Amino acid sequence: MYSAIVFLPLIGAIIAGAISVYGAHQRISGTNEAAHGRRGGRPHSAEGENGADDNGHDHEPAAAGSPPAEIITTGLLIVSAILSWIAFLTVGFGDEIAERVQVFNWFSSGTMSVDWAFRIDTLTVVMLVVVTTVSSLVHLYSIGYMSHDPYRPRFFAYLSLFTFAMLALVTADNLVQLFFGWEGVGLASYLLIGFWYKRPAANAAAIKAFVVNRVGDFGFALGIFAVFVLFNSVEYETIFANASSAEGISIRFLSWEVDALTVTCLLLFMGAMGKSAQFLLHTWLPDAMEGPTPVSALIHAATMVTAGVFMVARLSPLFELAPVALAFVTLIGATTAIFAATVGLVQNDIKRVIAYSTCSQLGYMFVAMGVGAYSIGIFHLFTHAFFKALLFLGAGSVIHAVSDEQDMRKMGGLRKLIPQTYWMMVIGTIALTGLYGTAGHFSKDAVIEAAFVGHNAFSGYAFVLVTLAALLTAFYSWRLIFMTFHGKPRAPADVMSHVHESPPVMMIPLYVLAVGSLLAGWLFYGVFVGDGFEEFWKGSLFVADANHILEEMHHVPFWVVAAPTVMMLIGLALAWWFYIKSPEVPQGLAERNDWLYRFLLNKWYFDELYDILFVRSLKWVGRFLWRKGDGWMIDGFGPDGVSARVLDVTSRVVRLQSGYLYHYAFAMLIGVAALVTYLMFAP
């Protein structure tokens, strides 16, 4: 069963890829035949056969064989999702114990032998449910959303490849297999973000995501090396069984003697910072919106960005023994939560607002991990997958309705024209902001309570920031709803006349996700946070004996419990006042605080700062090495330079060979005179 869950998406990707190649061959053949048969016929349009509009949609006939690619990949994902739910119920709530399923021996090198094997425990099956459920719904949604794209077989192949890589990551039984999936989701994200490759912005965003993640992955690879040095193994069982033996051990790192577990966990977390878009390595995530909207939903809700949270939870036996590293995780998570929330306040692109919301909510998850509440971090990951996928796919439905417009300033008045999409977006918003009884209420409030009772150096800092971020989250989330669906229409009349509800194939996934957004927290709160914790997790998350955070958080003062709800109501009231009651207030406030508005609108100027510190400086270094190092030194004094100098010398010496006898006689006379002179005066 587990092999089917993991490899069915890969089979779908291969089949869809083959269909895509066949379709490309058919298009090329058709183009060549048309070119040979065209004798003075009418010219191509300005866009040409391979033209694309501003949103990357190509204006070619649909590729042959597209329906089979969609049906096969979506069908296989649905089967994988059903099997994942069966595994979730049998492992999490049944009597089935954790197990190791070996698929094949991968490779051996020296003392390291690596198998491709599945580690099946509660943490694994929770992630299987999240990944396959959201991915299958995204596949189904994409059938409608990408219906006019001739390259959709390739798109579905990439989606299924993305899902397979994430499944390989969460089922890994060792760090090498984890790294395979880790890099696989990075590759798939590059392909999907840049899917509309004719758009320069999409290409730039794909490259940016790939490069920024390489920075984090460099640290992650070093962390894996450090683990192997400490335990002489990359297998989880060996690492976890011997984790306590590494306490107090020092290693030499960058000429310093440092605590081995601390530096190892920090290096591993560096990978999580890149993959999960945490503060300082977050810059790729908003730009990833250049990909098709279903890609955004998959990246933000179920796959790539959740990989870092999962990795910290999986390696909790190491992180639990490295309190300094956990404090740093808390610091970065809290800073990310407030940073992304402040930037989301002023963004106008509907997808970017939701993207910064994802960045902020990932900060919440890492705060929970940092204070040692690993199950709460996974709980928020679990509930977040439903309402964030709902919001992204709902945004896609809005974009689909308004002729691919994404600027909320050019929307408004859509509530009565697309009521189903409106209510789906409202459900996603109330879940995100934490309305009582929704999924977000249970998980996000639990994170805030855990931060309050945390014991590391940054727990108080985290509690204040994530509580404030709850207010900002409510404000920018309702701002999105009010600007998009309420008020007077701000779109051109021709756009408003064509506004229409999305087809059922796009709406059905929204209905399913809406149910999860409302009920997932209530249904599973007990097993993630409450009395059913031990029976459900069965030791798949390691909690030290001194860690009583899950018990302590149930005894926090009432004001701590009420604070997130109060913040949510304040944010809602401010958004209503700004964008419904007095819509002139935001512009006046922005004009009076222009410096602050521009600071937030430009995302704290991180892109500009990195451009100065890294991009321009590296370009200057590259240009210097090219001109001076390669051009002047290597070409001047290397093999090419030596051969050039030999040619220079020989071209001058050859001029002495004039062919005249008296020239040679004169040269001989000079030589004889020089020799006689030397013999006369030599000692």
XYZ file of C-alpha atoms in Angstrom:
683
model
C 0.000 0.000 0.000
C 2.740 2.464 0.921
C 4.645 1.832 -2.291
C 1.445 2.597 -4.205
C 0.929 5.853 -2.272
C 4.432 7.065 -3.107
C 4.943 5.747 -6.631
C 1.495 6.250 -8.200
C 2.173 10.001 -8.634
C 5.539 9.163 -10.231
C 3.828 6.784 -12.666
C 1.345 9.521 -13.486
C 4.169 12.005 -14.045
C 5.943 9.634 -16.429
C 2.771 8.936 -18.432
C 1.836 12.623 -18.620
C 5.412 13.455 -19.600
C 5.272 10.917 -22.424
C 1.970 12.414 -23.612
C 3.522 15.881 -23.465
C 6.474 14.767 -25.602
C 4.115 13.145 -28.095
C 2.002 16.316 -28.244
C 5.096 18.456 -28.796
C 6.163 16.150 -31.651
C 2.703 16.467 -33.207
C 2.801 20.261 -32.975
C 6.257 20.397 -34.578
C 5.156 18.083 -37.372
C 2.022 20.145 -37.935
C 4.014 23.375 -37.973
C 6.486 21.982 -40.518
C 3.689 20.730 -42.760
C 1.949 24.087 -42.554
C 5.201 25.869 -43.392
C 5.763 23.659 -46.449
C 2.159 24.072 -47.581
C 1.950 27.839 -47.095
C 2.500 29.653 -50.397
C 1.807 33.303 -49.927
C -1.049 32.646 -47.500
C -2.075 35.116 -44.840
C 0.699 35.951 -42.343
C 0.764 34.835 -38.749
C -0.769 37.029 -36.084
C 1.445 39.338 -34.085
C 1.662 36.724 -31.367
C 2.539 33.963 -33.795
C 1.869 30.290 -33.374
C 3.755 30.229 -30.131
C 2.461 33.564 -28.866
C 1.309 34.051 -25.325
C -0.807 36.659 -23.620
C 0.296 38.695 -20.611
C -0.475 35.838 -18.270
C 1.463 33.241 -20.184
C -1.521 31.480 -21.729
C -0.558 30.278 -25.167
C -2.849 30.772 -28.120
C -2.357 27.408 -29.771
C -4.849 24.604 -30.247
C -5.022 22.227 -27.314
C -2.351 19.566 -27.378
C -3.397 16.172 -28.599
C -3.872 13.739 -25.764
C -4.430 16.339 -23.038
C -7.535 14.702 -21.494
C -5.729 11.381 -20.874
C -2.899 13.211 -19.094
C -5.345 15.049 -16.844
C -7.491 12.013 -16.108
C -4.581 9.657 -15.461
C -2.613 11.941 -13.138
C -5.707 13.102 -11.244
C -7.083 9.573 -10.932
C -3.801 8.196 -9.606
C -3.563 11.040 -7.079
C -7.092 10.368 -5.851
C -6.216 6.695 -5.356
C -3.070 7.735 -3.491
C -5.134 10.078 -1.296
C -7.672 7.354 -0.440
C -4.876 4.965 0.521
C -3.278 7.727 2.617
C -6.482 8.225 4.597
C -6.677 4.477 5.175
C -3.086 4.543 6.447
C -3.902 7.572 8.628
C -6.813 5.803 10.293
C -5.045 2.470 10.756
C -1.740 3.865 12.036
C -2.998 6.884 13.981
C -6.216 5.463 15.423
C -5.797 1.733 14.975
C -3.596 -0.927 16.460
C -1.058 -0.914 13.641
C 2.368 0.004 14.978
C 5.095 2.004 13.326
C 7.081 0.027 10.800
C 9.916 0.201 8.319
C 9.181 -0.889 4.760
C 12.290 -1.512 2.690
C 11.910 -1.011 -1.039
C 15.443 -1.715 -2.265
C 19.076 -1.238 -1.351
C 20.108 2.107 -2.787
C 23.891 2.270 -2.512
C 26.843 1.542 -0.248
C 29.974 3.615 0.179
C 32.536 2.716 2.800
C 30.772 2.383 6.141
C 27.604 4.033 4.827
C 24.885 1.813 3.417
C 21.669 3.526 2.334
C 18.367 1.804 1.596
C 15.314 3.264 -0.062
C 12.851 2.541 2.703
C 9.650 3.974 4.131
C 9.398 4.987 7.781
C 5.720 4.538 8.549
C 4.568 6.174 11.768
C 1.959 8.725 12.786
C 4.004 11.717 11.633
C 4.407 10.087 8.226
C 0.725 9.302 7.730
C -0.310 12.815 8.816
C 1.931 14.255 6.122
C 0.721 11.678 3.588
C -2.851 12.820 4.153
C -1.921 16.497 3.807
C 0.164 16.052 0.657
C -2.059 13.649 -1.269
C -5.379 15.273 -0.324
C -4.360 18.775 -1.311
C -2.477 17.571 -4.379
C -5.402 15.509 -5.675
C -7.737 18.498 -5.245
C -5.216 20.774 -6.987
C -5.002 18.289 -9.862
C -8.796 18.250 -10.167
C -8.992 22.050 -9.995
C -6.273 22.390 -12.636
C -8.379 20.501 -15.177
C -10.618 23.554 -15.334
C -8.076 26.271 -14.589
C -5.564 25.132 -17.229
C -8.171 24.039 -19.792
C -6.959 26.550 -22.412
C -3.248 25.870 -22.008
C -1.867 23.652 -24.783
C 0.994 22.479 -22.592
C -1.138 21.133 -19.779
C 0.147 17.539 -20.131
C 3.549 18.921 -19.140
C 1.899 20.895 -16.342
C 0.225 17.788 -14.925
C 3.473 15.854 -15.257
C 5.241 18.514 -13.175
C 2.447 18.546 -10.564
C 2.641 14.784 -10.115
C 6.447 14.890 -10.012
C 6.204 17.558 -7.318
C 3.871 15.338 -5.296
C 6.126 12.297 -5.679
C 9.162 14.248 -4.471
C 7.286 15.430 -1.375
C 6.037 11.913 -0.653
C 9.581 10.589 -0.971
C 10.639 13.249 1.534
C 8.012 12.542 4.199
C 8.343 8.748 3.968
C 12.154 8.785 4.116
C 13.842 6.453 6.564
C 17.216 8.190 6.345
C 18.689 11.604 5.686
C 19.933 10.784 2.178
C 16.454 9.800 1.003
C 15.127 12.890 2.760
C 17.653 14.978 0.849
C 16.561 13.342 -2.417
C 12.978 14.432 -1.818
C 14.197 17.792 -0.511
C 16.019 18.545 -3.756
C 13.226 16.983 -5.791
C 10.646 19.484 -4.543
C 13.175 22.232 -5.269
C 13.527 21.044 -8.861
C 9.776 20.651 -9.336
C 9.116 24.107 -7.902
C 11.606 25.567 -10.384
C 9.797 23.859 -13.257
C 6.338 24.912 -12.075
C 7.117 28.510 -11.076
C 8.687 29.011 -14.493
C 6.022 26.991 -16.315
C 5.006 30.009 -18.391
C 8.580 30.332 -19.563
C 7.797 32.983 -22.175
C 7.266 35.491 -19.376
C 10.583 36.988 -18.188
C 9.128 37.518 -14.707
C 8.313 33.803 -14.416
C 11.837 32.815 -15.457
C 13.358 35.265 -12.981
C 11.107 34.007 -10.171
C 11.997 30.372 -10.889
C 15.716 31.131 -10.861
C 15.361 33.184 -7.676
C 13.561 30.339 -5.892
C 16.205 27.873 -7.026
C 19.173 30.041 -6.016
C 17.817 31.093 -2.613
C 17.038 27.481 -1.794
C 20.563 26.485 -2.765
C 21.817 28.820 -0.041
C 19.723 27.045 2.562
C 20.467 23.615 1.128
C 24.193 24.225 1.441
C 23.745 24.479 5.196
C 21.375 21.516 5.178
C 23.954 19.345 3.395
C 26.600 20.360 5.925
C 24.173 19.411 8.687
C 23.717 15.945 7.181
C 27.505 15.560 6.974
C 27.767 16.580 10.633
C 25.156 13.985 11.600
C 27.137 11.287 9.799
C 30.329 12.386 11.540
C 28.615 12.208 14.934
C 26.733 8.929 14.515
C 28.486 7.227 11.583
C 25.058 6.705 10.055
C 22.280 8.528 8.245
C 19.550 6.086 9.319
C 16.947 7.615 11.616
C 16.814 4.655 14.002
C 20.559 4.739 14.588
C 20.607 8.516 14.977
C 17.675 8.643 17.394
C 18.921 5.720 19.485
C 22.293 7.406 19.988
C 21.215 11.054 20.132
C 21.795 11.397 23.874
C 25.368 10.147 23.499
C 26.204 13.275 21.469
C 25.290 15.657 24.307
C 28.263 17.675 25.474
C 30.467 16.665 22.532
C 32.364 19.496 20.859
C 33.465 19.647 17.248
C 35.671 22.061 15.371
C 33.654 24.234 13.033
C 35.171 27.238 11.211
C 38.189 27.113 13.581
C 35.949 27.281 16.694
C 35.190 24.623 19.241
C 31.375 24.431 19.311
C 28.725 22.143 20.745
C 28.199 19.414 18.180
C 24.420 19.079 18.438
C 23.890 22.843 18.470
C 25.839 23.537 15.293
C 24.369 20.447 13.603
C 20.799 21.519 14.323
C 21.516 25.095 13.263
C 22.891 23.858 9.941
C 19.865 21.623 9.438
C 17.558 24.524 10.284
C 19.343 26.657 7.709
C 17.899 24.290 5.122
C 14.458 24.718 6.670
C 14.818 28.510 6.505
C 15.309 28.322 2.753
C 12.704 25.674 1.978
C 10.060 27.139 4.300
C 10.846 30.770 3.409
C 11.830 31.998 6.841
C 13.169 35.479 7.583
C 16.339 36.320 5.588
C 15.736 33.450 3.133
C 12.102 34.332 2.452
C 12.509 36.483 -0.650
C 11.710 33.751 -3.179
C 8.235 32.926 -1.879
C 6.233 36.009 -2.990
C 7.871 35.921 -6.428
C 6.763 32.304 -6.776
C 3.298 33.730 -7.504
C 4.449 34.048 -11.132
C 3.524 30.392 -11.588
C -0.054 29.254 -12.285
C -2.364 29.592 -9.268
C -2.715 25.808 -8.683
C 1.071 25.726 -8.279
C 0.857 28.392 -5.600
C -1.760 26.363 -3.749
C 0.365 23.217 -3.880
C 3.603 24.938 -2.844
C 2.043 26.928 -0.012
C -0.360 24.382 1.418
C 1.089 20.897 1.130
C 4.523 20.523 -0.370
C 7.621 22.639 -0.515
C 7.199 25.154 2.291
C 5.979 22.530 4.757
C 9.120 20.440 4.211
C 11.177 22.489 6.675
C 8.545 22.196 9.420
C 8.318 18.443 8.863
C 12.104 18.074 8.967
C 12.387 19.788 12.359
C 9.570 17.619 13.727
C 11.130 14.437 12.332
C 14.506 15.297 13.870
C 12.973 16.337 17.196
C 15.228 13.850 19.063
C 18.182 16.011 17.975
C 16.586 19.430 18.346
C 15.203 18.573 21.792
C 18.798 18.105 22.994
C 19.968 21.432 21.477
C 18.201 24.221 23.442
C 20.263 26.986 21.845
C 19.200 25.831 18.386
C 15.562 25.691 19.522
C 15.815 29.252 20.839
C 17.110 30.351 17.435
C 14.219 28.538 15.728
C 11.821 30.440 17.988
C 13.504 33.760 17.202
C 13.371 33.247 13.435
C 9.808 31.931 13.497
C 8.452 34.864 15.518
C 10.338 37.410 13.412
C 9.020 35.833 10.218
C 5.448 35.885 11.539
C 5.477 39.619 12.244
C 7.605 40.588 9.229
C 5.361 38.851 6.690
C 2.206 40.116 8.404
C 3.369 43.741 8.184
C 4.220 43.394 4.493
C 0.872 41.735 3.764
C -0.936 44.832 5.054
C -0.232 46.898 1.939
C 0.126 44.407 -0.925
C -2.346 44.816 -3.787
C -1.821 41.566 -5.707
C -4.417 39.109 -4.391
C -2.009 36.163 -4.619
C 0.844 38.031 -2.934
C -1.333 38.877 0.055
C -2.049 35.177 0.527
C 1.627 34.360 -0.087
C 2.755 36.642 2.733
C 0.058 35.066 4.875
C 1.694 31.684 4.239
C 5.089 33.088 5.186
C 3.628 34.441 8.434
C 1.825 31.199 9.302
C 5.016 29.221 8.712
C 6.550 31.479 11.334
C 3.828 30.340 13.737
C 4.702 26.711 13.027
C 8.380 27.275 13.767
C 7.535 29.125 16.980
C 5.725 25.980 18.118
C 8.698 23.845 17.116
C 11.116 26.189 18.849
C 9.355 26.037 22.210
C 9.210 22.242 22.016
C 5.515 21.887 21.064
C 6.195 19.768 17.991
C 2.705 18.282 17.716
C 1.166 21.762 17.794
C 3.430 22.873 14.954
C 2.314 19.865 12.907
C -1.302 20.538 13.940
C -1.095 24.044 12.503
C 0.570 22.653 9.374
C -2.333 20.181 9.082
C -5.140 22.740 9.444
C -3.277 25.405 7.467
C -3.155 23.087 4.453
C -6.957 23.170 4.160
C -7.646 26.874 4.502
C -4.567 28.062 2.635
C -5.280 25.783 -0.329
C -8.875 27.038 -0.180
C -7.741 30.673 -0.267
C -5.331 30.166 -3.157
C -7.760 28.165 -5.255
C -10.468 30.694 -4.399
C -8.142 33.472 -5.556
C -7.631 31.505 -8.758
C -11.393 31.384 -9.220
C -11.522 35.171 -8.803
C -8.677 35.670 -11.289
C -10.434 33.318 -13.703
C -13.629 35.375 -13.365
C -12.056 38.809 -13.967
C -10.039 38.001 -17.078
C -6.755 37.172 -15.317
C -6.621 40.396 -13.299
C -4.778 40.056 -9.963
C -4.719 43.649 -8.674
C -7.378 44.051 -5.970
C -7.573 47.774 -6.724
C -9.165 46.805 -10.052
C -11.776 44.511 -8.544
C -14.647 45.210 -6.140
C -18.352 44.444 -6.346
C -17.877 40.749 -7.140
C -19.878 39.359 -4.212
C -23.165 38.993 -6.093
C -21.572 37.969 -9.386
C -19.560 35.017 -8.051
C -21.331 34.194 -4.759
C -20.010 30.640 -4.432
C -16.411 31.793 -4.738
C -17.158 34.626 -2.310
C -18.397 32.317 0.414
C -15.536 29.901 -0.096
C -13.084 32.774 0.337
C -14.956 33.935 3.446
C -14.701 30.446 4.958
C -10.969 30.362 4.224
C -10.598 33.809 5.785
C -12.445 33.017 9.007
C -10.377 29.841 9.350
C -7.129 31.723 8.767
C -8.003 34.508 11.181
C -9.092 32.042 13.859
C -12.838 32.508 14.283
C -14.003 30.344 17.170
C -14.689 26.766 16.102
C -12.785 26.881 12.820
C -9.586 24.959 12.121
C -7.372 28.016 12.467
C -8.830 28.848 15.870
C -7.769 25.535 17.365
C -4.274 25.355 15.906
C -3.173 29.001 15.851
C -4.443 29.701 19.360
C -2.568 26.606 20.531
C 0.661 28.022 19.079
C 0.148 31.305 20.946
C -0.553 29.495 24.223
C 2.515 27.289 23.742
C 4.668 30.377 23.169
C 3.332 31.884 26.414
C 4.417 28.880 28.501
C 7.663 28.260 26.597
C 10.884 28.308 28.575
C 13.580 29.318 26.107
C 15.109 32.776 25.855
C 12.810 33.962 23.052
C 9.470 32.525 24.183
C 8.219 35.858 25.533
C 9.392 37.637 22.399
C 7.550 35.057 20.309
C 4.341 35.321 22.336
C 4.139 39.094 21.876
C 4.882 38.978 18.144
C 2.576 36.109 17.195
C -0.253 37.691 19.206
C 0.269 40.985 17.373
C 0.524 39.076 14.092
C -2.970 37.670 14.769
C -4.333 41.238 14.614
C -2.445 42.008 11.403
C -3.545 38.709 9.860
C -7.190 39.540 10.466
C -6.723 43.016 9.014
C -5.059 42.050 5.728
C -7.286 38.979 5.283
C -10.516 40.954 5.587
C -8.954 43.754 3.549
C -8.626 41.222 0.749
C -12.292 40.209 1.088
C -13.578 43.783 1.223
C -11.433 45.087 -1.650
C -12.199 42.114 -3.881
C -15.886 41.445 -3.276
C -17.435 44.533 -1.656
C -17.884 48.169 -2.630
C -18.322 49.513 -6.114
C -16.794 47.707 -9.121
C -13.446 49.185 -10.094
C -12.844 46.970 -13.104
C -13.631 48.154 -16.649
C -17.199 47.597 -17.800
C -16.169 45.022 -20.418
C -14.443 42.936 -17.710
C -17.418 43.162 -15.332
C -19.782 42.085 -18.112
C -17.881 38.810 -18.477
C -17.525 37.949 -14.774
C -18.760 34.413 -14.238
C -18.599 31.637 -11.679
C -16.001 28.925 -12.176
C -17.067 25.536 -13.560
C -17.901 22.642 -11.179
C -14.519 20.982 -11.740
C -12.938 24.042 -10.091
C -15.592 24.549 -7.398
C -15.767 20.973 -6.057
C -12.200 21.130 -4.635
C -13.149 24.394 -2.917
C -16.158 22.758 -1.249
C -14.028 19.887 0.058
C -11.362 22.254 1.378
C -14.036 24.426 2.991
C -15.251 21.431 5.004
C -11.691 20.782 6.171
C -11.204 24.452 7.019
C -14.242 24.369 9.268
C -13.977 20.935 10.879
C -10.338 19.768 10.853
C -9.404 21.595 14.058
C -12.440 20.425 16.019
C -12.080 16.806 14.852
C -8.375 16.390 15.541
C -7.611 18.792 18.413
C -7.628 15.978 20.957
C -5.045 13.810 19.235
C -2.703 16.683 18.396
C -2.921 18.613 21.654
C -5.264 16.926 24.117
C -5.604 13.673 26.015
C -5.256 11.418 22.986
C -1.715 12.606 22.240
C 0.222 9.564 23.464
C -2.070 6.988 21.867
C -2.088 8.813 18.542
C 1.574 9.709 18.070
C 3.038 6.488 19.511
C 6.459 8.048 20.010
C 6.876 9.383 16.466
C 7.551 12.821 17.971
C 10.236 12.914 20.656
C 9.544 14.964 23.756
C 12.110 15.082 26.563
C 11.052 14.137 30.074
C 11.516 17.741 31.191
C 9.242 19.043 28.429
C 5.755 19.511 29.899
C 4.603 22.231 27.540
C 1.448 20.418 26.362
C 0.293 20.103 29.944
C 1.267 23.627 30.973
C -0.520 25.298 28.078
C -3.849 23.988 29.376
C -3.395 26.105 32.522
C -2.630 29.508 31.001
C -4.559 32.570 32.254
C -7.857 33.402 30.589
C -6.485 36.582 29.025
C -3.940 34.521 27.098
C -6.715 32.293 25.754
C -8.827 35.319 24.835
C -6.005 37.416 23.329
C -6.045 35.857 19.812
C -9.821 36.309 19.523
C -9.605 39.911 20.701
C -6.821 40.596 18.204
C -8.870 38.994 15.439
C -11.903 41.156 16.226
C -9.805 44.336 16.336
C -8.258 43.487 12.951
C -11.700 42.783 11.457
C -13.102 46.057 12.833
C -10.181 48.081 11.469
C -10.478 46.465 8.034
C -14.228 47.177 7.961
C -13.642 50.791 8.969
C -10.859 51.307 6.426
C -12.428 49.612 3.400
C -16.203 49.683 3.968
C -17.125 52.506 6.335
C -14.473 55.108 5.373
C -12.557 53.948 2.273
C -10.740 57.296 2.066
C -8.890 56.621 5.340
C -6.221 54.203 3.968
C -5.032 56.633 1.287
C -4.820 59.512 3.752
C -2.960 57.366 6.258
C -0.513 56.246 3.583
C 0.112 59.827 2.478
C 0.771 61.002 6.050
C 3.152 58.104 6.671
C 4.665 57.804 3.222
C 8.022 56.465 4.474
C 6.338 53.651 6.407
C 3.992 52.808 3.543
C 6.867 52.576 1.074
C 8.937 50.569 3.561
C 6.186 47.959 3.842
C 5.216 48.083 0.169
C 8.856 47.387 -0.760
C 9.000 44.446 1.658
C 11.436 46.079 4.089
C 13.752 46.619 1.069
C 15.247 43.138 1.381
C 15.406 42.644 -2.382
C 17.213 45.955 -2.811
C 19.563 45.193 0.075
C 20.425 41.753 -1.290
C 20.902 43.264 -4.724
C 23.548 45.625 -3.319
C 25.233 43.136 -0.989
C 25.252 40.057 -3.171
C 24.051 40.520 -6.742
C 25.992 43.656 -7.664
C 29.079 42.711 -5.659
C 29.209 39.226 -7.197
C 28.704 40.702 -10.646
C 31.615 43.074 -9.984
C 33.805 40.199 -8.787
C 32.835 38.138 -11.819
C 33.530 41.010 -14.188
C 36.921 41.654 -12.522
C 37.935 37.983 -12.713
C 36.802 37.833 -16.324
C 38.698 40.897 -17.471
C 41.776 40.769 -15.225
C 41.982 37.150 -14.200
C 40.909 35.455 -17.394
C 41.614 38.150 -19.984
C 44.805 39.750 -18.697
C 46.498 37.055 -16.566
C 45.437 33.703 -18.038
C 45.235 34.844 -21.643
C 48.350 36.964 -21.173
C 50.593 34.570 -19.229
C 48.936 31.177 -19.531
C 49.109 28.687 -22.412
C 47.357 31.062 -24.761
C 49.643 33.903 -23.691
C 52.846 31.850 -24.114
C 51.845 30.704 -27.589
C 50.991 34.298 -28.484
C 54.397 35.540 -27.294
C 56.168 32.766 -29.261
C 54.327 33.867 -32.358
C 55.291 37.473 -31.681
C 58.982 36.570 -31.303
C 59.097 34.277 -34.316
C 57.285 36.828 -36.481
C 60.086 39.294 -35.692
C 62.971 36.813 -35.923
C 61.813 35.529 -39.282
C 62.434 38.981 -40.709
C 66.200 38.311 -40.317
C 65.927 35.617 -42.980
C 66.075 38.110 -45.866
C 67.658 35.735 -48.470
C 70.495 38.161 -49.353
C 74.078 36.738 -49.131
C 75.662 40.002 -48.011
C 73.214 40.211 -45.069
C 74.344 36.784 -43.875
C 78.051 37.660 -44.441
C 77.605 40.861 -42.448
C 75.942 38.930 -39.599
C 78.811 36.397 -39.611
C 81.386 39.243 -39.524
C 79.643 40.756 -36.482
C 79.678 37.331 -34.784
C 83.405 36.832 -35.486
C 84.199 40.324 -34.207
C 82.203 39.652 -31.017
C 83.973 36.329 -30.477
C 87.477 37.847 -30.997
C 86.617 40.680 -28.621
C 85.484 38.216 -25.962
C 88.701 36.137 -26.309
C 90.884 39.247 -26.038
C 89.312 40.558 -22.848
C 88.117 37.400 -21.103
C 90.091 36.607 -17.875
